[in-house]
């Protein structure tokens, strides 16, 4: 497994050392900064897998750093977890609105912090790098920009949600997704997609894909996958 890298921006030395020790032990590559100014450039240069960001920092505050990171295309995709103190709730809300992925309140339990980091990283891995790229898998061509699916040369008429579900699965052939992950993955639609609705859509998708309906496999007791 490739080591994940974490950039910790934290001016309190004790907290930094505690984080550094525990994250290194968990297999992360740890890098750190104790000032806010220069953090944005350093993060843009090193492109860590995740940023742990204190809010009260000398030089530049964490919220400003978060705003700048999320505003630059080259750093916008790097997950940010804020380290906050009690009483900073309104800053937390601002940070989340700016695109921070999660937050942990000090003093935190290392177990909770690690669980949050892993969850953020997992979520991030499900996000496609090129969401708009045309996908060609088996004899299907999926064009997200045009919302079009071709099976061989013939167009397959799908509803918006069927299209999103198919695109979500086909981006990672062979990966098994639970119904819940599929629901999460196609969020952003105007109407709710429930676990039951996922099953209904799979039936409909398979029917519409005709002889290639077999590309969507049921993994008993778990969920669905697109054939590898
Ligand atoms: Ca601080």
mmCIF file of C-alpha atoms and ligand atoms in Angstrom:
data_model
loop_
_atom_site.group_PDB
_atom_site.id
_atom_site.type_symbol
_atom_site.label_atom_id
_atom_site.label_comp_id
_atom_site.label_asym_id
_atom_site.label_seq_id
_atom_site.Cartn_x
_atom_site.Cartn_y
_atom_site.Cartn_z
ATOM 1 C CA UNK A 1 0.000 0.000 0.000
ATOM 2 C CA UNK A 2 1.236 3.480 -0.854
ATOM 3 C CA UNK A 3 1.868 5.679 2.181
ATOM 4 C CA UNK A 4 -0.559 8.554 2.566
ATOM 5 C CA UNK A 5 0.985 11.921 3.266
ATOM 6 C CA UNK A 6 -0.392 14.397 5.762
ATOM 7 C CA UNK A 7 0.561 18.046 6.149
ATOM 8 C CA UNK A 8 -0.040 19.309 9.676
ATOM 9 C CA UNK A 9 -0.314 23.072 10.069
ATOM 10 C CA UNK A 10 -0.200 23.618 13.834
ATOM 11 C CA UNK A 11 1.703 26.111 15.973
ATOM 12 C CA UNK A 12 1.321 24.338 19.317
ATOM 13 C CA UNK A 13 4.359 22.144 19.557
ATOM 14 C CA UNK A 14 2.886 19.593 21.965
ATOM 15 C CA UNK A 15 -0.081 18.981 19.723
ATOM 16 C CA UNK A 16 2.091 18.805 16.641
ATOM 17 C CA UNK A 17 4.393 16.227 18.247
ATOM 18 C CA UNK A 18 1.491 14.151 19.460
ATOM 19 C CA UNK A 19 -0.010 14.135 15.971
ATOM 20 C CA UNK A 20 3.303 13.474 14.307
ATOM 21 C CA UNK A 21 4.035 10.520 16.561
ATOM 22 C CA UNK A 22 0.622 8.890 16.188
ATOM 23 C CA UNK A 23 0.174 9.487 12.486
ATOM 24 C CA UNK A 24 3.670 8.200 11.711
ATOM 25 C CA UNK A 25 2.869 5.105 13.739
ATOM 26 C CA UNK A 26 -0.307 4.659 11.687
ATOM 27 C CA UNK A 27 1.783 4.626 8.518
ATOM 28 C CA UNK A 28 1.387 8.208 7.336
ATOM 29 C CA UNK A 29 4.149 10.331 5.875
ATOM 30 C CA UNK A 30 4.018 13.405 8.104
ATOM 31 C CA UNK A 31 5.071 16.900 7.184
ATOM 32 C CA UNK A 32 4.515 19.986 9.305
ATOM 33 C CA UNK A 33 4.379 23.752 9.440
ATOM 34 C CA UNK A 34 4.061 25.948 12.513
ATOM 35 C CA UNK A 35 3.000 29.142 10.768
ATOM 36 C CA UNK A 36 0.069 30.034 8.583
ATOM 37 C CA UNK A 37 1.912 32.216 6.114
ATOM 38 C CA UNK A 38 3.595 30.107 3.505
ATOM 39 C CA UNK A 39 1.330 27.133 4.240
ATOM 40 C CA UNK A 40 -0.704 27.520 1.048
ATOM 41 C CA UNK A 41 2.418 27.554 -1.121
ATOM 42 C CA UNK A 42 3.955 24.621 0.738
ATOM 43 C CA UNK A 43 0.773 22.573 0.349
ATOM 44 C CA UNK A 44 0.510 23.454 -3.355
ATOM 45 C CA UNK A 45 4.117 22.306 -3.796
ATOM 46 C CA UNK A 46 3.958 19.069 -1.816
ATOM 47 C CA UNK A 47 0.387 18.055 -2.650
ATOM 48 C CA UNK A 48 -0.256 15.977 0.482
ATOM 49 C CA UNK A 49 -3.136 13.499 0.537
ATOM 50 C CA UNK A 50 -4.639 15.398 3.460
ATOM 51 C CA UNK A 51 -4.188 18.619 5.426
ATOM 52 C CA UNK A 52 -4.721 18.900 9.180
ATOM 53 C CA UNK A 53 -5.278 22.567 9.780
ATOM 54 C CA UNK A 54 -5.264 24.497 13.046
ATOM 55 C CA UNK A 55 -7.405 27.640 12.930
ATOM 56 C CA UNK A 56 -5.467 30.023 15.212
ATOM 57 C CA UNK A 57 -2.059 30.369 13.618
ATOM 58 C CA UNK A 58 0.595 33.069 13.459
ATOM 59 C CA UNK A 59 0.975 34.728 10.078
ATOM 60 C CA UNK A 60 -2.290 33.613 8.512
ATOM 61 C CA UNK A 61 -5.381 32.036 10.062
ATOM 62 C CA UNK A 62 -6.610 28.561 9.177
ATOM 63 C CA UNK A 63 -9.854 29.810 7.653
ATOM 64 C CA UNK A 64 -7.983 32.027 5.220
ATOM 65 C CA UNK A 65 -5.668 29.128 4.351
ATOM 66 C CA UNK A 66 -8.682 26.897 3.744
ATOM 67 C CA UNK A 67 -10.335 29.520 1.556
ATOM 68 C CA UNK A 68 -7.184 29.905 -0.554
ATOM 69 C CA UNK A 69 -6.629 26.143 -0.872
ATOM 70 C CA UNK A 70 -10.210 25.470 -1.955
ATOM 71 C CA UNK A 71 -10.055 28.342 -4.426
ATOM 72 C CA UNK A 72 -7.070 27.032 -6.364
ATOM 73 C CA UNK A 73 -7.703 24.248 -8.865
ATOM 74 C CA UNK A 74 -4.427 22.508 -8.009
ATOM 75 C CA UNK A 75 -5.203 22.293 -4.279
ATOM 76 C CA UNK A 76 -9.014 22.329 -4.225
ATOM 77 C CA UNK A 77 -9.143 18.532 -4.223
ATOM 78 C CA UNK A 78 -6.894 18.062 -1.177
ATOM 79 C CA UNK A 79 -9.060 17.192 1.831
ATOM 80 C CA UNK A 80 -8.808 19.577 4.786
ATOM 81 C CA UNK A 81 -9.616 18.562 8.361
ATOM 82 C CA UNK A 82 -9.733 21.516 10.752
ATOM 83 C CA UNK A 83 -8.340 21.334 14.268
ATOM 84 C CA UNK A 84 -10.492 23.626 16.351
ATOM 85 C CA UNK A 85 -10.762 24.758 19.952
ATOM 86 C CA UNK A 86 -13.927 24.853 22.023
ATOM 87 C CA UNK A 87 -15.789 28.074 21.316
ATOM 88 C CA UNK A 88 -14.790 28.167 17.666
ATOM 89 C CA UNK A 89 -18.097 26.696 16.453
ATOM 90 C CA UNK A 90 -18.909 29.634 14.206
ATOM 91 C CA UNK A 91 -15.473 29.333 12.590
ATOM 92 C CA UNK A 92 -16.145 25.636 12.032
ATOM 93 C CA UNK A 93 -19.320 26.471 10.137
ATOM 94 C CA UNK A 94 -17.478 29.037 8.017
ATOM 95 C CA UNK A 95 -14.685 26.535 7.332
ATOM 96 C CA UNK A 96 -17.121 23.817 6.254
ATOM 97 C CA UNK A 97 -18.888 26.282 3.981
ATOM 98 C CA UNK A 98 -15.516 27.115 2.454
ATOM 99 C CA UNK A 99 -15.025 23.479 1.600
ATOM 100 C CA UNK A 100 -13.209 21.988 4.611
ATOM 101 C CA UNK A 101 -14.038 18.289 4.767
ATOM 102 C CA UNK A 102 -14.341 17.790 8.505
ATOM 103 C CA UNK A 103 -13.156 19.088 11.872
ATOM 104 C CA UNK A 104 -11.974 17.761 15.203
ATOM 105 C CA UNK A 105 -12.305 19.714 18.447
ATOM 106 C CA UNK A 106 -9.301 19.934 20.788
ATOM 107 C CA UNK A 107 -8.597 18.189 23.048
ATOM 108 C CA UNK A 108 -9.349 15.233 20.795
ATOM 109 C CA UNK A 109 -9.013 11.518 21.226
ATOM 110 C CA UNK A 110 -6.423 10.114 18.828
ATOM 111 C CA UNK A 111 -8.823 7.273 17.988
ATOM 112 C CA UNK A 112 -11.523 9.698 16.916
ATOM 113 C CA UNK A 113 -9.087 11.813 14.946
ATOM 114 C CA UNK A 114 -7.718 8.799 13.065
ATOM 115 C CA UNK A 115 -11.216 7.531 12.298
ATOM 116 C CA UNK A 116 -12.153 10.946 10.906
ATOM 117 C CA UNK A 117 -9.019 11.098 8.746
ATOM 118 C CA UNK A 118 -9.619 7.620 7.356
ATOM 119 C CA UNK A 119 -13.246 8.456 6.614
ATOM 120 C CA UNK A 120 -12.255 11.645 4.795
ATOM 121 C CA UNK A 121 -9.627 9.775 2.769
ATOM 122 C CA UNK A 122 -12.095 7.021 1.885
ATOM 123 C CA UNK A 123 -14.678 9.534 0.777
ATOM 124 C CA UNK A 124 -12.082 11.281 -1.311
ATOM 125 C CA UNK A 125 -11.060 8.094 -3.064
ATOM 126 C CA UNK A 126 -14.597 7.664 -4.324
ATOM 127 C CA UNK A 127 -14.497 11.035 -6.016
ATOM 128 C CA UNK A 128 -13.437 10.629 -9.618
ATOM 129 C CA UNK A 129 -10.417 12.576 -10.779
ATOM 130 C CA UNK A 130 -11.969 13.168 -14.164
ATOM 131 C CA UNK A 131 -15.704 13.224 -13.576
ATOM 132 C CA UNK A 132 -16.413 14.478 -17.074
ATOM 133 C CA UNK A 133 -14.127 12.152 -19.016
ATOM 134 C CA UNK A 134 -15.744 9.838 -21.557
ATOM 135 C CA UNK A 135 -15.614 6.292 -20.231
ATOM 136 C CA UNK A 136 -15.233 3.279 -22.477
ATOM 137 C CA UNK A 137 -15.742 -0.008 -20.688
ATOM 138 C CA UNK A 138 -16.447 -3.265 -22.441
ATOM 139 C CA UNK A 139 -18.663 -2.142 -25.332
ATOM 140 C CA UNK A 140 -20.271 0.724 -23.435
ATOM 141 C CA UNK A 141 -19.401 4.358 -24.050
ATOM 142 C CA UNK A 142 -20.499 6.664 -21.246
ATOM 143 C CA UNK A 143 -20.374 10.370 -21.959
ATOM 144 C CA UNK A 144 -21.089 12.385 -18.772
ATOM 145 C CA UNK A 145 -20.916 15.737 -20.556
ATOM 146 C CA UNK A 146 -23.698 14.748 -22.956
ATOM 147 C CA UNK A 147 -25.427 12.380 -20.549
ATOM 148 C CA UNK A 148 -25.296 9.767 -23.248
ATOM 149 C CA UNK A 149 -24.708 6.033 -23.146
ATOM 150 C CA UNK A 150 -23.927 3.970 -26.200
ATOM 151 C CA UNK A 151 -24.002 0.197 -26.210
ATOM 152 C CA UNK A 152 -21.925 -0.583 -29.252
ATOM 153 C CA UNK A 153 -23.346 2.009 -31.623
ATOM 154 C CA UNK A 154 -26.878 2.172 -30.314
ATOM 155 C CA UNK A 155 -27.987 4.769 -27.748
ATOM 156 C CA UNK A 156 -29.404 3.578 -24.429
ATOM 157 C CA UNK A 157 -32.125 5.834 -23.033
ATOM 158 C CA UNK A 158 -31.626 6.259 -19.287
ATOM 159 C CA UNK A 159 -33.212 8.467 -16.660
ATOM 160 C CA UNK A 160 -30.917 10.965 -14.931
ATOM 161 C CA UNK A 161 -30.586 8.822 -11.830
ATOM 162 C CA UNK A 162 -30.019 5.606 -13.794
ATOM 163 C CA UNK A 163 -27.298 7.396 -15.710
ATOM 164 C CA UNK A 164 -25.646 8.589 -12.494
ATOM 165 C CA UNK A 165 -25.751 5.123 -10.956
ATOM 166 C CA UNK A 166 -24.275 3.492 -14.058
ATOM 167 C CA UNK A 167 -21.563 6.143 -14.350
ATOM 168 C CA UNK A 168 -20.732 5.807 -10.655
ATOM 169 C CA UNK A 169 -20.256 2.025 -10.890
ATOM 170 C CA UNK A 170 -18.503 1.995 -14.268
ATOM 171 C CA UNK A 171 -15.816 4.421 -13.107
ATOM 172 C CA UNK A 172 -14.428 1.671 -10.912
ATOM 173 C CA UNK A 173 -14.960 -1.679 -12.566
ATOM 174 C CA UNK A 174 -14.520 -4.549 -10.139
ATOM 175 C CA UNK A 175 -15.114 -2.419 -7.064
ATOM 176 C CA UNK A 176 -17.979 -3.453 -4.865
ATOM 177 C CA UNK A 177 -20.215 -0.673 -3.607
ATOM 178 C CA UNK A 178 -22.844 -0.909 -0.909
ATOM 179 C CA UNK A 179 -26.257 0.584 -1.585
ATOM 180 C CA UNK A 180 -25.376 3.335 0.851
ATOM 181 C CA UNK A 181 -22.199 4.210 -1.037
ATOM 182 C CA UNK A 182 -24.128 4.277 -4.281
ATOM 183 C CA UNK A 183 -26.704 6.602 -2.728
ATOM 184 C CA UNK A 184 -23.864 8.846 -1.492
ATOM 185 C CA UNK A 185 -22.172 8.679 -4.861
ATOM 186 C CA UNK A 186 -25.158 9.904 -6.822
ATOM 187 C CA UNK A 187 -26.228 12.573 -4.351
ATOM 188 C CA UNK A 188 -26.903 15.988 -5.698
ATOM 189 C CA UNK A 189 -29.990 14.911 -7.568
ATOM 190 C CA UNK A 190 -33.158 16.844 -6.916
ATOM 191 C CA UNK A 191 -34.921 13.834 -5.541
ATOM 192 C CA UNK A 192 -33.885 11.356 -2.884
ATOM 193 C CA UNK A 193 -32.332 8.042 -3.806
ATOM 194 C CA UNK A 194 -32.952 5.431 -1.132
ATOM 195 C CA UNK A 195 -31.450 1.967 -0.662
ATOM 196 C CA UNK A 196 -34.623 0.415 -2.065
ATOM 197 C CA UNK A 197 -34.570 2.789 -4.999
ATOM 198 C CA UNK A 198 -31.049 1.580 -5.809
ATOM 199 C CA UNK A 199 -32.365 -1.978 -6.242
ATOM 200 C CA UNK A 200 -35.206 -0.744 -8.421
ATOM 201 C CA UNK A 201 -32.795 1.223 -10.572
ATOM 202 C CA UNK A 202 -30.498 -1.754 -11.015
ATOM 203 C CA UNK A 203 -33.400 -3.824 -12.353
ATOM 204 C CA UNK A 204 -34.326 -1.055 -14.746
ATOM 205 C CA UNK A 205 -30.714 -0.388 -15.778
ATOM 206 C CA UNK A 206 -30.090 -4.041 -16.574
ATOM 207 C CA UNK A 207 -33.264 -4.218 -18.619
ATOM 208 C CA UNK A 208 -32.313 -1.125 -20.607
ATOM 209 C CA UNK A 209 -28.770 -2.368 -21.187
ATOM 210 C CA UNK A 210 -30.243 -5.486 -22.746
ATOM 211 C CA UNK A 211 -27.635 -8.159 -23.405
ATOM 212 C CA UNK A 212 -25.051 -6.074 -21.542
ATOM 213 C CA UNK A 213 -27.175 -5.938 -18.427
ATOM 214 C CA UNK A 214 -24.841 -8.618 -17.123
ATOM 215 C CA UNK A 215 -22.167 -5.917 -16.675
ATOM 216 C CA UNK A 216 -23.887 -4.923 -13.448
ATOM 217 C CA UNK A 217 -23.288 -7.676 -10.967
ATOM 218 C CA UNK A 218 -25.042 -8.223 -7.672
ATOM 219 C CA UNK A 219 -22.689 -9.017 -4.810
ATOM 220 C CA UNK A 220 -24.832 -10.952 -2.408
ATOM 221 C CA UNK A 221 -25.187 -9.335 0.994
ATOM 222 C CA UNK A 222 -23.020 -6.376 0.017
ATOM 223 C CA UNK A 223 -24.200 -4.439 -3.002
ATOM 224 C CA UNK A 224 -23.253 -4.080 -6.631
ATOM 225 C CA UNK A 225 -20.266 -3.872 -8.898
ATOM 226 C CA UNK A 226 -19.527 -3.186 -12.528
ATOM 227 C CA UNK A 227 -17.867 -6.175 -14.154
ATOM 228 C CA UNK A 228 -14.108 -5.888 -14.391
HETATM 229 CA CA1 LIG B 1 -3.014 27.491 17.334
#
